[in-house]
């Protein structure tokens, strides 16, 4: 008897997992059974029960992390309890699936919050209690590590070609093209390489305009925007800021991250206060 029940549940599980998810006129159905409704506003999809009561939303995010690496994921939010938002991976039934079908497919196949009886509130709440971790590949993890370092440096380039980190001058560009100051990207077709020096006029490296490569004084090279991923459009030309950021990562001695602010002794009326 036990073996028969195990076989029955196994067969039912296989049948459920092989269910086809379809959407027609905003109605989600599994094998012809209407189970939920969905509407969208931009890249945010609202899932409702068959009485059109909104239950949760799925928002698609596609962003650049650093260089050519992009990250695509979804934000899941409960409408009835918005205490937190989950960032999750999503799956698509095919490479050509739209976001609407991917949102429904993920809800059924991966997150298990829609089944043959409709939207499963219990499973939805459980998901928020024990939210799964995203499965990032090595390339994306490394990109986020690099991004964190870059954000700490807070690099900007002013209108005279100075490179600043957290508002402090740390270097400068030379051999700037005629378009510098009016455009942030390097679009001029020039055979002269753009060079970078630190605040002490020490040569740090250069951007080779003909090959779109950055080369450090120590010989390291990096090609900006050599390959793209996800739904990114091709980025043909880098910004001056992107070049300075990448140079700082390639040569850690170029810009040092200051972990704490060092200040002089506090005085009042010319008298130094006692240290405590």
PDB file of N, CA and C in Angstrom, residues 70-124:
ATOM      1  N   UNK A  70      26.737  42.458 -16.823  1.00  0.00           N
ATOM      2  CA  UNK A  70      25.408  42.904 -16.413  1.00  0.00           C
ATOM      3  C   UNK A  70      24.773  41.828 -15.540  1.00  0.00           C
ATOM      4  N   UNK A  71      23.845  42.241 -14.708  1.00  0.00           N
ATOM      5  CA  UNK A  71      23.153  41.317 -13.813  1.00  0.00           C
ATOM      6  C   UNK A  71      21.653  41.461 -14.031  1.00  0.00           C
ATOM      7  N   UNK A  72      20.999  40.344 -14.254  1.00  0.00           N
ATOM      8  CA  UNK A  72      19.553  40.325 -14.460  1.00  0.00           C
ATOM      9  C   UNK A  72      18.905  39.474 -13.374  1.00  0.00           C
ATOM     10  N   UNK A  73      17.884  40.033 -12.721  1.00  0.00           N
ATOM     11  CA  UNK A  73      17.196  39.306 -11.664  1.00  0.00           C
ATOM     12  C   UNK A  73      15.806  39.909 -11.475  1.00  0.00           C
ATOM     13  N   UNK A  74      15.045  39.368 -10.531  1.00  0.00           N
ATOM     14  CA  UNK A  74      13.714  39.905 -10.250  1.00  0.00           C
ATOM     15  C   UNK A  74      13.635  40.379  -8.800  1.00  0.00           C
ATOM     16  N   UNK A  75      12.743  41.345  -8.576  1.00  0.00           N
ATOM     17  CA  UNK A  75      12.402  41.771  -7.223  1.00  0.00           C
ATOM     18  C   UNK A  75      10.988  41.291  -6.937  1.00  0.00           C
ATOM     19  N   UNK A  76      10.836  40.530  -5.878  1.00  0.00           N
ATOM     20  CA  UNK A  76       9.532  39.993  -5.497  1.00  0.00           C
ATOM     21  C   UNK A  76       9.015  40.755  -4.283  1.00  0.00           C
ATOM     22  N   UNK A  77       7.746  41.196  -4.352  1.00  0.00           N
ATOM     23  CA  UNK A  77       7.179  41.996  -3.267  1.00  0.00           C
ATOM     24  C   UNK A  77       5.743  41.576  -3.009  1.00  0.00           C
ATOM     25  N   UNK A  78       5.404  41.364  -1.744  1.00  0.00           N
ATOM     26  CA  UNK A  78       4.011  41.081  -1.390  1.00  0.00           C
ATOM     27  C   UNK A  78       3.247  42.389  -1.275  1.00  0.00           C
ATOM     28  N   UNK A  79       2.051  42.422  -1.814  1.00  0.00           N
ATOM     29  CA  UNK A  79       1.239  43.636  -1.748  1.00  0.00           C
ATOM     30  C   UNK A  79       0.612  43.783  -0.364  1.00  0.00           C
ATOM     31  N   UNK A  80       0.255  42.679   0.269  1.00  0.00           N
ATOM     32  CA  UNK A  80      -0.430  42.732   1.557  1.00  0.00           C
ATOM     33  C   UNK A  80       0.534  42.835   2.748  1.00  0.00           C
ATOM     34  N   UNK A  81       1.817  42.671   2.507  1.00  0.00           N
ATOM     35  CA  UNK A  81       2.798  42.763   3.592  1.00  0.00           C
ATOM     36  C   UNK A  81       4.149  43.145   2.993  1.00  0.00           C
ATOM     37  N   UNK A  82       4.384  44.438   2.899  1.00  0.00           N
ATOM     38  CA  UNK A  82       5.578  44.920   2.217  1.00  0.00           C
ATOM     39  C   UNK A  82       6.722  45.201   3.193  1.00  0.00           C
ATOM     40  N   UNK A  83       6.960  44.252   4.112  1.00  0.00           N
ATOM     41  CA  UNK A  83       8.025  44.453   5.094  1.00  0.00           C
ATOM     42  C   UNK A  83       9.406  44.343   4.464  1.00  0.00           C
ATOM     43  N   UNK A  84       9.526  43.601   3.375  1.00  0.00           N
ATOM     44  CA  UNK A  84      10.808  43.513   2.681  1.00  0.00           C
ATOM     45  C   UNK A  84      10.588  43.067   1.233  1.00  0.00           C
ATOM     46  N   UNK A  85      11.606  43.293   0.426  1.00  0.00           N
ATOM     47  CA  UNK A  85      11.585  42.904  -0.982  1.00  0.00           C
ATOM     48  C   UNK A  85      12.691  41.889  -1.210  1.00  0.00           C
ATOM     49  N   UNK A  86      12.382  40.826  -1.934  1.00  0.00           N
ATOM     50  CA  UNK A  86      13.373  39.795  -2.218  1.00  0.00           C
ATOM     51  C   UNK A  86      13.973  39.987  -3.603  1.00  0.00           C
ATOM     52  N   UNK A  87      15.279  39.790  -3.709  1.00  0.00           N
ATOM     53  CA  UNK A  87      15.962  39.765  -4.998  1.00  0.00           C
ATOM     54  C   UNK A  87      16.272  38.309  -5.327  1.00  0.00           C
ATOM     55  N   UNK A  88      15.713  37.826  -6.439  1.00  0.00           N
ATOM     56  CA  UNK A  88      15.788  36.407  -6.765  1.00  0.00           C
ATOM     57  C   UNK A  88      16.173  36.179  -8.223  1.00  0.00           C
ATOM     58  N   UNK A  89      16.712  34.991  -8.486  1.00  0.00           N
ATOM     59  CA  UNK A  89      16.963  34.586  -9.869  1.00  0.00           C
ATOM     60  C   UNK A  89      15.640  34.196 -10.507  1.00  0.00           C
ATOM     61  N   UNK A  90      15.569  34.298 -11.822  1.00  0.00           N
ATOM     62  CA  UNK A  90      14.362  33.861 -12.520  1.00  0.00           C
ATOM     63  C   UNK A  90      14.725  32.927 -13.661  1.00  0.00           C
ATOM     64  N   UNK A  91      13.738  32.180 -14.117  1.00  0.00           N
ATOM     65  CA  UNK A  91      13.949  31.245 -15.223  1.00  0.00           C
ATOM     66  C   UNK A  91      12.938  31.548 -16.328  1.00  0.00           C
ATOM     67  N   UNK A  92      13.291  31.175 -17.537  1.00  0.00           N
ATOM     68  CA  UNK A  92      12.416  31.398 -18.688  1.00  0.00           C
ATOM     69  C   UNK A  92      12.166  30.078 -19.400  1.00  0.00           C
ATOM     70  N   UNK A  93      10.970  29.892 -19.953  1.00  0.00           N
ATOM     71  CA  UNK A  93      10.673  28.646 -20.668  1.00  0.00           C
ATOM     72  C   UNK A  93      11.489  28.495 -21.939  1.00  0.00           C
ATOM     73  N   UNK A  94      11.965  29.602 -22.508  1.00  0.00           N
ATOM     74  CA  UNK A  94      12.813  29.552 -23.700  1.00  0.00           C
ATOM     75  C   UNK A  94      13.595  30.846 -23.803  1.00  0.00           C
ATOM     76  N   UNK A  95      14.567  30.853 -24.697  1.00  0.00           N
ATOM     77  CA  UNK A  95      15.422  32.030 -24.863  1.00  0.00           C
ATOM     78  C   UNK A  95      14.653  33.224 -25.404  1.00  0.00           C
ATOM     79  N   UNK A  96      13.503  32.967 -26.015  1.00  0.00           N
ATOM     80  CA  UNK A  96      12.735  34.041 -26.644  1.00  0.00           C
ATOM     81  C   UNK A  96      11.500  34.440 -25.839  1.00  0.00           C
ATOM     82  N   UNK A  97      11.414  33.969 -24.598  1.00  0.00           N
ATOM     83  CA  UNK A  97      10.254  34.284 -23.768  1.00  0.00           C
ATOM     84  C   UNK A  97      10.278  35.732 -23.317  1.00  0.00           C
ATOM     85  N   UNK A  98       9.110  36.338 -23.269  1.00  0.00           N
ATOM     86  CA  UNK A  98       8.999  37.703 -22.751  1.00  0.00           C
ATOM     87  C   UNK A  98       8.991  37.692 -21.247  1.00  0.00           C
ATOM     88  N   UNK A  99       9.042  38.875 -20.652  1.00  0.00           N
ATOM     89  CA  UNK A  99       9.096  38.981 -19.197  1.00  0.00           C
ATOM     90  C   UNK A  99       7.821  38.476 -18.534  1.00  0.00           C
ATOM     91  N   UNK A 100       6.673  38.689 -19.180  1.00  0.00           N
ATOM     92  CA  UNK A 100       5.408  38.234 -18.602  1.00  0.00           C
ATOM     93  C   UNK A 100       5.407  36.723 -18.413  1.00  0.00           C
ATOM     94  N   UNK A 101       5.808  36.006 -19.446  1.00  0.00           N
ATOM     95  CA  UNK A 101       5.810  34.548 -19.354  1.00  0.00           C
ATOM     96  C   UNK A 101       6.901  34.065 -18.402  1.00  0.00           C
ATOM     97  N   UNK A 102       8.039  34.754 -18.389  1.00  0.00           N
ATOM     98  CA  UNK A 102       9.117  34.382 -17.471  1.00  0.00           C
ATOM     99  C   UNK A 102       8.686  34.576 -16.022  1.00  0.00           C
ATOM    100  N   UNK A 103       7.939  35.645 -15.746  1.00  0.00           N
ATOM    101  CA  UNK A 103       7.453  35.906 -14.386  1.00  0.00           C
ATOM    102  C   UNK A 103       6.501  34.806 -13.939  1.00  0.00           C
ATOM    103  N   UNK A 104       5.592  34.407 -14.826  1.00  0.00           N
ATOM    104  CA  UNK A 104       4.640  33.344 -14.501  1.00  0.00           C
ATOM    105  C   UNK A 104       5.344  31.994 -14.388  1.00  0.00           C
ATOM    106  N   UNK A 105       6.264  31.733 -15.300  1.00  0.00           N
ATOM    107  CA  UNK A 105       7.005  30.472 -15.316  1.00  0.00           C
ATOM    108  C   UNK A 105       7.825  30.315 -14.035  1.00  0.00           C
ATOM    109  N   UNK A 106       8.476  31.394 -13.610  1.00  0.00           N
ATOM    110  CA  UNK A 106       9.254  31.367 -12.374  1.00  0.00           C
ATOM    111  C   UNK A 106       8.350  31.159 -11.166  1.00  0.00           C
ATOM    112  N   UNK A 107       7.188  31.807 -11.173  1.00  0.00           N
ATOM    113  CA  UNK A 107       6.236  31.670 -10.066  1.00  0.00           C
ATOM    114  C   UNK A 107       5.770  30.228  -9.895  1.00  0.00           C
ATOM    115  N   UNK A 108       5.609  29.527 -11.014  1.00  0.00           N
ATOM    116  CA  UNK A 108       5.124  28.144 -10.978  1.00  0.00           C
ATOM    117  C   UNK A 108       6.258  27.156 -10.751  1.00  0.00           C
ATOM    118  N   UNK A 109       7.263  27.213 -11.610  1.00  0.00           N
ATOM    119  CA  UNK A 109       8.287  26.174 -11.631  1.00  0.00           C
ATOM    120  C   UNK A 109       9.358  26.325 -10.566  1.00  0.00           C
ATOM    121  N   UNK A 110       9.792  27.561 -10.310  1.00  0.00           N
ATOM    122  CA  UNK A 110      10.909  27.773  -9.397  1.00  0.00           C
ATOM    123  C   UNK A 110      10.466  28.144  -7.993  1.00  0.00           C
ATOM    124  N   UNK A 111       9.591  29.137  -7.881  1.00  0.00           N
ATOM    125  CA  UNK A 111       9.189  29.630  -6.564  1.00  0.00           C
ATOM    126  C   UNK A 111       8.019  28.867  -5.951  1.00  0.00           C
ATOM    127  N   UNK A 112       7.272  28.146  -6.778  1.00  0.00           N
ATOM    128  CA  UNK A 112       6.137  27.328  -6.310  1.00  0.00           C
ATOM    129  C   UNK A 112       5.062  28.154  -5.598  1.00  0.00           C
ATOM    130  N   UNK A 113       4.845  29.382  -6.072  1.00  0.00           N
ATOM    131  CA  UNK A 113       3.820  30.210  -5.429  1.00  0.00           C
ATOM    132  C   UNK A 113       2.535  30.288  -6.263  1.00  0.00           C
ATOM    133  N   UNK A 114       2.532  29.600  -7.387  1.00  0.00           N
ATOM    134  CA  UNK A 114       1.292  29.385  -8.143  1.00  0.00           C
ATOM    135  C   UNK A 114       1.209  27.908  -8.459  1.00  0.00           C
ATOM    136  N   UNK A 115       0.066  27.299  -8.138  1.00  0.00           N
ATOM    137  CA  UNK A 115      -0.143  25.894  -8.464  1.00  0.00           C
ATOM    138  C   UNK A 115      -1.531  25.717  -9.069  1.00  0.00           C
ATOM    139  N   UNK A 116      -1.953  24.477  -9.195  1.00  0.00           N
ATOM    140  CA  UNK A 116      -3.223  24.203  -9.876  1.00  0.00           C
ATOM    141  C   UNK A 116      -4.434  24.750  -9.123  1.00  0.00           C
ATOM    142  N   UNK A 117      -4.258  25.159  -7.856  1.00  0.00           N
ATOM    143  CA  UNK A 117      -5.359  25.732  -7.076  1.00  0.00           C
ATOM    144  C   UNK A 117      -5.325  27.251  -7.046  1.00  0.00           C
ATOM    145  N   UNK A 118      -4.294  27.848  -7.659  1.00  0.00           N
ATOM    146  CA  UNK A 118      -4.191  29.306  -7.698  1.00  0.00           C
ATOM    147  C   UNK A 118      -2.916  29.801  -7.038  1.00  0.00           C
ATOM    148  N   UNK A 119      -2.946  31.020  -6.514  1.00  0.00           N
ATOM    149  CA  UNK A 119      -1.774  31.579  -5.834  1.00  0.00           C
ATOM    150  C   UNK A 119      -1.708  30.996  -4.428  1.00  0.00           C
ATOM    151  N   UNK A 120      -0.579  30.384  -4.110  1.00  0.00           N
ATOM    152  CA  UNK A 120      -0.398  29.711  -2.828  1.00  0.00           C
ATOM    153  C   UNK A 120       0.202  30.701  -1.817  1.00  0.00           C
ATOM    154  N   UNK A 121      -0.660  31.295  -0.995  1.00  0.00           N
ATOM    155  CA  UNK A 121      -0.235  32.307  -0.018  1.00  0.00           C
ATOM    156  C   UNK A 121       0.737  31.720   1.001  1.00  0.00           C
ATOM    157  N   UNK A 122       0.499  30.466   1.402  1.00  0.00           N
ATOM    158  CA  UNK A 122       1.369  29.819   2.388  1.00  0.00           C
ATOM    159  C   UNK A 122       2.796  29.717   1.857  1.00  0.00           C
ATOM    160  N   UNK A 123       2.930  29.280   0.617  1.00  0.00           N
ATOM    161  CA  UNK A 123       4.266  29.156   0.022  1.00  0.00           C
ATOM    162  C   UNK A 123       4.915  30.522  -0.196  1.00  0.00           C
ATOM    163  N   UNK A 124       4.092  31.516  -0.523  1.00  0.00           N
ATOM    164  CA  UNK A 124       4.600  32.871  -0.722  1.00  0.00           C
ATOM    165  C   UNK A 124       5.168  33.419   0.591  1.00  0.00           C
TER     166      UNK A 124
END
